[in-house]
Coordinates of N, CA, C and O in Angstrom, one line a residue:
M270 N 160.4 74.1 183.2 CA 158.7 74.6 183.1 C 158.1 74.4 184.8 O 158.0 73.2 185.0
E271 N 157.7 74.9 185.7 CA 157.1 75.0 186.5 C 154.9 74.8 186.2 O 154.7 75.2 185.3
T272 N 154.4 74.6 186.8 CA 153.0 74.5 186.6 C 151.8 75.1 187.9 O 152.5 74.7 188.9
V273 N 151.1 75.4 187.5 CA 150.1 76.6 188.7 C 149.7 76.1 187.7 O 148.7 76.5 187.1
S274 N 148.0 74.9 188.6 CA 146.6 74.9 189.0 C 145.4 74.9 189.5 O 146.0 74.5 190.7
V275 N 145.4 75.4 189.0 CA 144.1 75.3 189.9 C 142.8 75.5 189.4 O 142.3 76.0 188.6
S276 N 141.4 74.6 190.3 CA 140.1 74.1 189.8 C 139.8 74.2 190.8 O 139.8 74.3 192.2
R277 N 138.0 74.0 190.3 CA 137.0 74.3 191.6 C 135.2 74.5 190.2 O 135.5 74.8 189.0
T278 N 135.0 73.6 191.5 CA 133.0 74.2 190.9 C 132.0 74.5 191.1 O 132.4 75.1 192.4
I279 N 132.0 75.3 190.1 CA 130.6 76.7 190.5 C 129.3 76.4 189.7 O 129.6 75.5 188.7
A280 N 128.2 76.4 190.9 CA 127.1 76.6 190.9 C 126.2 77.5 189.9 O 125.6 78.6 189.7
A281 N 126.6 77.8 188.6 CA 126.6 78.4 187.9 C 126.8 77.9 186.3 O 127.2 76.9 185.8
P282 N 125.3 78.4 185.7 CA 125.6 78.0 184.5 C 126.5 77.8 183.7 O 127.9 79.3 183.4
E283 N 127.1 77.6 182.4 CA 128.9 78.0 181.1 C 128.6 78.6 180.6 O 129.1 79.3 180.7
S284 N 126.9 78.8 180.4 CA 126.9 80.5 179.6 C 127.4 81.4 179.9 O 128.4 82.5 180.2
T285 N 127.1 81.5 181.5 CA 126.8 82.6 182.6 C 128.6 82.4 182.7 O 129.3 83.5 183.2
L286 N 129.4 81.6 183.1 CA 130.6 81.2 183.0 C 131.5 81.9 181.6 O 132.3 82.4 182.1
R287 N 131.3 80.6 181.0 CA 131.9 81.3 179.5 C 131.7 82.5 179.6 O 132.6 83.7 179.3
D288 N 130.6 83.4 179.5 CA 130.7 84.8 179.5 C 131.5 86.2 180.0 O 132.3 87.0 179.5
A289 N 131.6 85.8 181.2 CA 132.4 86.6 182.5 C 134.0 86.5 181.4 O 134.5 87.3 182.5
I290 N 134.6 85.0 181.6 CA 136.0 84.7 181.5 C 135.9 85.5 180.6 O 136.9 86.2 180.0
T291 N 135.2 85.4 179.1 CA 135.9 86.0 178.1 C 135.3 87.5 178.0 O 135.2 87.6 176.9
D292 N 134.7 87.7 179.0 CA 134.7 89.6 179.1 C 136.5 89.8 179.5 O 136.7 90.2 181.4
V293 N 137.6 89.7 178.7 CA 138.5 89.6 179.3 C 139.5 91.2 180.0 O 139.7 90.2 181.3
E294 N 138.8 91.6 179.4 CA 139.3 93.3 180.8 C 138.9 92.8 182.2 O 139.6 93.2 183.0
P295 N 137.7 92.9 182.4 CA 137.2 93.2 184.0 C 137.8 91.6 184.1 O 137.9 91.6 185.2
F296 N 137.4 90.2 183.8 CA 138.3 89.6 184.3 C 139.3 89.3 184.7 O 140.2 88.4 186.0
M297 N 140.3 89.4 183.8 CA 141.8 90.0 184.2 C 142.3 90.7 185.7 O 142.8 90.7 186.5
R298 N 140.7 91.7 185.7 CA 141.4 93.0 186.5 C 140.9 92.5 188.3 O 141.4 92.6 189.0
T299 N 140.0 91.1 187.7 CA 139.7 90.2 189.4 C 140.6 89.6 189.8 O 140.5 89.6 191.1
A300 N 141.9 89.2 189.4 CA 142.5 89.2 189.4 C 144.1 89.9 190.6 O 144.3 89.6 191.2
G301 N 143.6 91.0 190.7 CA 143.9 91.5 191.4 C 145.1 92.8 190.6 O 146.0 93.2 191.4
F302 N 145.4 92.7 189.1 CA 146.5 93.7 188.5 C 146.6 94.9 189.2 O 145.1 95.6 188.4
D303 N 147.2 95.7 188.7 CA 147.2 97.3 189.1 C 146.8 97.9 188.1 O 145.9 99.0 188.0
E304 N 146.7 97.6 186.4 CA 146.1 97.7 185.2 C 145.9 97.0 184.8 O 147.2 96.1 184.1
V305 N 145.3 96.8 183.9 CA 145.0 95.3 182.8 C 144.5 96.5 181.3 O 142.9 97.5 182.2
V306 N 144.8 96.5 180.1 CA 145.0 96.4 179.1 C 144.3 95.7 178.1 O 145.7 95.7 178.2
V307 N 143.2 95.9 176.9 CA 143.3 94.8 176.3 C 142.9 95.9 174.6 O 141.8 96.4 175.3
E308 N 143.0 95.4 174.4 CA 143.6 95.8 172.7 C 143.7 95.1 171.9 O 145.0 94.1 171.3
G309 N 142.3 94.9 170.7 CA 142.0 93.2 170.4 C 142.5 92.1 171.1 O 142.2 91.3 172.2
D310 N 143.7 91.7 170.8 CA 144.3 90.4 170.9 C 145.9 90.1 171.8 O 146.6 89.2 172.0
E311 N 145.4 91.5 172.2 CA 147.0 91.8 173.3 C 146.4 92.2 174.7 O 145.3 93.2 174.8
I312 N 146.5 91.7 175.5 CA 146.7 92.2 176.8 C 148.1 92.3 177.5 O 148.6 91.7 177.1
R313 N 147.8 93.7 178.3 CA 148.5 94.3 179.3 C 148.5 94.6 180.3 O 147.4 95.3 180.6
L314 N 149.4 93.5 181.0 CA 149.1 93.7 182.3 C 150.6 94.5 183.3 O 151.4 94.4 182.6
T315 N 149.9 95.4 184.3 CA 150.7 95.9 185.7 C 150.8 95.4 186.6 O 149.4 95.2 186.6
N316 N 151.4 95.1 188.0 CA 151.5 94.8 188.5 C 152.4 95.3 189.2 O 153.8 94.9 189.3
R317 N 152.5 95.9 191.0 CA 153.4 96.3 191.6 C 154.0 95.9 192.7 O 152.5 95.3 193.0
V318 N 154.8 95.5 192.7 CA 155.7 94.1 194.0 C 156.5 95.5 194.4 O 157.2 95.9 194.0
G319 N 155.8 95.9 195.7 CA 156.6 96.3 196.6 C 157.4 98.1 195.9 O 156.7 98.2 195.3
I320 N 158.7 97.9 195.3 CA 159.3 98.9 194.8 C 159.7 98.4 193.5 O 159.4 99.8 191.9
A321 N 159.0 97.5 192.7 CA 158.9 97.2 191.4 C 157.9 97.0 190.7 O 156.9 96.6 191.2
E322 N 157.9 97.4 190.0 CA 156.8 97.8 188.9 C 156.8 96.2 187.4 O 158.0 96.0 186.4
L323 N 156.7 95.1 187.5 CA 156.5 94.3 186.4 C 155.2 93.9 185.9 O 154.0 94.3 185.8
Q324 N 155.8 94.8 184.4 CA 155.0 94.5 182.8 C 154.9 93.1 182.3 O 156.3 93.2 182.3
L325 N 153.8 92.9 181.8 CA 154.1 91.7 181.0 C 152.8 92.5 179.6 O 151.3 92.4 180.0
T326 N 153.3 91.6 178.4 CA 152.1 92.1 177.3 C 152.1 90.2 176.8 O 152.4 89.7 176.9
L327 N 150.3 90.5 177.1 CA 150.1 89.3 176.7 C 149.7 88.8 175.1 O 149.1 90.1 175.0
G328 N 149.6 87.4 174.4 CA 149.2 87.5 173.6 C 147.8 86.3 173.5 O 147.5 85.5 174.1
L329 N 146.4 86.9 173.0 CA 145.3 86.0 173.3 C 145.3 84.7 172.3 O 146.1 84.9 171.0
L330 N 144.8 83.2 172.2 CA 145.5 82.4 171.6 C 144.1 81.3 171.5 O 143.0 82.0 172.5
D331 N 143.8 81.1 170.2 CA 142.7 80.4 169.8 C 143.2 78.6 169.8 O 143.0 77.9 169.2
L332 N 142.5 78.2 170.9 CA 142.5 76.7 171.4 C 141.3 76.1 171.3 O 140.5 76.6 172.1
D333 N 140.8 75.6 170.8 CA 139.4 74.7 171.0 C 139.4 74.1 172.3 O 138.1 74.2 172.4
D334 N 139.6 73.9 173.1 CA 139.5 73.1 173.8 C 139.3 74.5 175.6 O 139.0 74.2 176.3
A335 N 139.7 75.4 175.2 CA 140.2 76.1 176.2 C 138.4 77.3 175.8 O 138.1 77.9 174.5
V336 N 138.6 78.1 177.2 CA 137.8 79.2 176.5 C 138.1 80.4 177.1 O 137.9 81.3 176.2
L337 N 139.3 80.3 177.6 CA 140.5 81.2 177.3 C 141.9 81.1 177.8 O 141.9 80.0 178.2
A338 N 142.5 81.5 176.7 CA 143.8 81.5 176.5 C 144.7 82.5 176.4 O 144.6 82.9 175.1
Y339 N 145.7 82.3 177.1 CA 147.0 83.7 176.4 C 148.1 82.9 176.4 O 148.8 82.4 177.4
E340 N 149.3 83.6 176.2 CA 150.7 83.3 176.6 C 151.6 85.0 176.5 O 151.4 85.3 175.6
Q341 N 152.5 84.7 176.7 CA 153.4 86.0 177.3 C 153.6 86.4 175.7 O 154.4 84.9 175.0
R342 N 154.2 87.6 175.5 CA 154.7 88.0 174.6 C 156.0 88.9 174.4 O 156.6 88.8 174.3
E343 N 155.8 89.6 176.3 CA 157.2 90.7 176.8 C 156.9 90.5 177.9 O 155.5 90.0 178.3
G344 N 157.5 90.1 178.2 CA 158.2 90.1 180.1 C 158.9 89.4 180.6 O 160.1 89.2 179.9
M345 N 158.9 89.2 181.9 CA 160.0 87.9 182.6 C 160.0 86.8 182.8 O 161.1 86.7 183.3
F346 N 159.1 86.8 181.6 CA 159.6 85.0 181.7 C 159.5 85.0 180.7 O 160.0 84.8 179.2
E347 N 160.8 83.7 180.7 CA 161.3 82.8 179.2 C 160.3 82.9 178.8 O 160.4 82.0 177.7
S348 N 159.1 81.9 179.4 CA 158.2 81.3 178.4 C 156.7 81.4 180.2 O 156.7 81.2 180.7
M349 N 155.5 81.8 179.6 CA 154.2 82.0 179.9 C 153.0 81.3 179.2 O 152.8 82.3 177.9
R350 N 152.0 81.1 179.7 CA 150.6 80.6 178.8 C 150.5 79.8 180.2 O 150.5 79.7 181.1
T351 N 148.6 80.9 179.7 CA 148.1 80.4 180.6 C 146.0 79.5 180.4 O 146.0 80.8 179.0
V352 N 145.8 78.8 180.1 CA 144.5 78.3 179.5 C 143.5 78.0 180.8 O 143.5 77.8 181.7
Y353 N 141.9 78.4 180.6 CA 141.4 78.1 181.3 C 140.2 76.9 180.1 O 139.7 77.1 179.3
R354 N 139.0 75.8 181.3 CA 138.6 75.1 180.6 C 137.2 75.2 181.8 O 137.5 75.1 182.6
L355 N 136.7 75.0 180.8 CA 135.1 74.7 181.2 C 134.5 72.9 181.0 O 134.3 72.6 180.2
E356 N 134.3 72.3 182.7 CA 133.6 70.9 182.7 C 132.6 70.9 183.1 O 133.2 71.3 183.8
D357 N 131.6 70.4 182.6 CA 130.2 70.1 183.4 C 130.8 69.1 184.7 O 130.8 68.0 184.1
A358 N 130.1 69.6 185.5 CA 130.2 68.4 186.5 C 128.5 68.4 187.2 O 129.0 68.1 188.2
G359 N 127.7 68.2 186.4 CA 126.4 67.4 186.8 C 125.9 68.7 187.8 O 125.6 69.7 187.4
E360 N 125.3 68.2 188.7 CA 124.2 68.9 189.3 C 125.2 69.9 190.4 O 124.4 70.8 190.4
A361 N 126.0 69.7 190.2 CA 127.2 70.7 190.9 C 127.4 71.5 190.5 O 127.7 72.6 191.1
G362 N 127.1 71.7 188.7 CA 127.7 72.7 188.4 C 128.7 73.4 187.1 O 128.2 71.8 186.3
V363 N 129.5 73.3 187.3 CA 131.1 74.0 185.9 C 131.6 73.5 186.9 O 133.1 74.7 188.2
R364 N 133.2 73.0 186.4 CA 134.1 73.0 187.0 C 135.1 73.5 186.4 O 135.2 73.9 184.3
V365 N 135.9 74.7 186.9 CA 136.5 75.4 186.4 C 137.8 75.4 186.4 O 138.4 74.9 187.8
T366 N 138.6 75.1 185.2 CA 140.1 75.0 185.6 C 141.1 75.7 185.0 O 141.1 76.0 183.5
A367 N 142.2 76.8 186.1 CA 142.9 77.2 184.8 C 144.7 76.3 185.1 O 144.9 76.8 186.3
T368 N 145.0 76.8 184.0 CA 146.6 76.0 184.2 C 147.8 77.1 183.4 O 147.2 77.7 182.7
T369 N 148.3 77.8 184.1 CA 149.8 78.0 184.0 C 151.2 77.3 184.1 O 151.4 76.6 184.9
D370 N 151.4 77.9 182.7 CA 152.9 76.9 182.9 C 154.3 78.0 182.7 O 153.2 79.1 181.3
F371 N 154.9 77.9 183.1 CA 155.9 78.7 183.2 C 157.1 78.6 183.3 O 157.7 78.0 184.1
A372 N 158.5 79.5 182.5 CA 159.5 79.2 182.8 C 160.2 80.6 183.1 O 159.4 81.4 182.5
L373 N 160.6 81.0 184.2 CA 161.5 81.9 184.8 C 162.7 82.7 183.5 O 163.7 81.2 183.4
D374 N 163.0 83.9 182.8 CA 164.0 84.4 182.6 C 165.1 84.8 183.8 O 165.0 85.8 184.1
V375 N 166.0 84.3 184.4 CA 166.7 84.1 185.2 C 167.4 85.6 185.1 O 167.8 86.5 186.1
S376 N 167.6 86.3 183.9 CA 168.4 87.0 183.1 C 167.7 88.1 184.0 O 168.7 89.6 183.7
L377 N 167.0 87.9 183.5 CA 165.3 89.4 184.4 C 164.9 89.4 185.2 O 164.5 90.2 186.0
V378 N 165.2 88.2 185.6 CA 164.3 88.1 187.4 C 165.2 87.8 188.2 O 164.7 88.7 189.3
G379 N 166.3 87.3 188.2 CA 167.4 87.5 189.1 C 166.9 86.6 190.3 O 165.8 85.7 190.8
D380 N 167.8 87.2 191.5 CA 167.5 86.8 192.7 C 166.0 87.6 193.2 O 165.4 87.1 194.3
L381 N 165.5 88.7 193.0 CA 164.0 88.9 192.8 C 163.1 88.3 193.2 O 162.5 88.1 194.1
L382 N 163.2 87.0 192.6 CA 161.8 86.1 192.5 C 162.0 85.2 192.3 O 163.0 84.6 191.3
D383 N 161.8 83.5 192.9 CA 162.0 82.7 192.4 C 161.0 82.1 192.0 O 159.6 82.0 192.0
A384 N 160.7 80.7 191.8 CA 159.5 80.3 191.0 C 159.0 79.8 192.0 O 157.7 80.0 191.2
T385 N 158.9 79.6 193.2 CA 157.8 79.5 194.5 C 157.5 80.3 194.9 O 156.0 80.4 194.7
V386 N 158.0 81.9 194.7 CA 157.3 83.1 194.8 C 156.5 83.2 193.9 O 155.4 83.4 194.2
V387 N 156.1 82.9 192.8 CA 155.7 83.1 191.5 C 154.3 82.4 191.4 O 153.8 82.7 191.1
A388 N 154.6 81.3 191.5 CA 153.8 80.3 191.9 C 152.5 80.5 192.7 O 152.1 80.8 192.8
R389 N 153.2 81.0 194.3 CA 152.0 81.2 195.4 C 151.5 82.7 194.6 O 150.3 82.5 194.5
Q390 N 152.2 83.7 194.1 CA 151.0 85.0 193.8 C 150.5 84.3 192.4 O 149.3 84.7 192.7
R391 N 151.2 83.5 191.9 CA 149.9 82.6 190.5 C 148.6 82.7 191.1 O 147.9 82.4 190.8
R392 N 149.2 81.5 192.6 CA 148.0 81.4 192.6 C 146.8 82.0 193.0 O 146.0 81.8 193.2
R393 N 147.2 82.6 194.4 CA 146.4 83.9 194.5 C 145.5 84.6 194.2 O 144.2 84.5 194.0
E394 N 146.2 85.0 192.4 CA 145.5 85.7 191.3 C 144.4 84.8 190.6 O 143.4 85.4 190.1
L395 N 144.8 83.5 190.6 CA 143.5 82.6 190.1 C 142.5 82.6 190.7 O 141.6 82.1 190.6
D396 N 142.8 81.9 192.2 CA 142.1 82.1 193.3 C 141.2 83.3 192.8 O 139.9 82.9 193.3
A397 N 141.6 84.2 193.5 CA 140.5 86.0 193.1 C 140.1 85.9 191.9 O 138.5 85.8 192.1
Q398 N 140.7 85.0 191.0 CA 139.3 85.3 189.9 C 138.4 84.4 189.8 O 137.1 85.0 189.1
F399 N 138.6 83.2 190.4 CA 137.7 82.5 191.5 C 136.4 82.2 192.0 O 135.5 81.9 192.1
D400 N 137.0 83.4 192.7 CA 136.2 84.0 193.8 C 134.9 85.1 193.1 O 134.1 84.7 193.2
S401 N 135.6 85.5 192.1 CA 134.6 86.9 191.2 C 133.7 85.9 190.9 O 132.6 86.2 190.4
L402 N 134.1 84.5 190.0 CA 133.2 83.6 189.4 C 132.2 82.9 189.9 O 130.7 82.5 189.7
E403 N 132.0 82.7 191.5 CA 131.5 82.1 192.4 C 130.3 83.2 192.7 O 129.4 82.7 193.0
S404 N 130.5 84.6 193.0 CA 130.0 84.7 192.7 C 129.4 85.5 192.2 O 127.5 86.1 191.9
L405 N 128.7 84.8 190.4 CA 127.4 84.5 189.6 C 126.7 83.5 189.6 O 126.4 83.1 189.4
E406 N 127.7 82.8 190.9 CA 126.4 81.7 190.8 C 125.0 81.8 191.3 O 124.3 82.6 192.3
E407 N 124.8 80.9 190.7 CA 122.8 80.9 190.5 C 121.7 81.4 192.1 O 122.5 80.6 193.4

């Protein structure tokens, strides 16, 4: 199992950040995915990488300590779960943390992608989402 975790303190009210993150479709678009479709508790993502088109179907999870959580239902991973949490950072604002745990399905991915490439891409996606959250600062 591989883990990618990104944290950032953002000087915006917690309610503003919570609202932005839980508005799932626009929030997922800020990660740079080519297509995002949200229907009920399902998220479908498409990302074009070179000549390849990667598709993931995610299911939203209801976790007590998370503002947003989802896991793969269908896609290239053996397993994949991402959890976003908010924590009061005092006068500095709110600490936003996103953690993705994943295991690659080698039979689907093979030599095209390895864990290092996936982790690097995932970090870019999370950073892009956090950049969008920073635009909400007071």
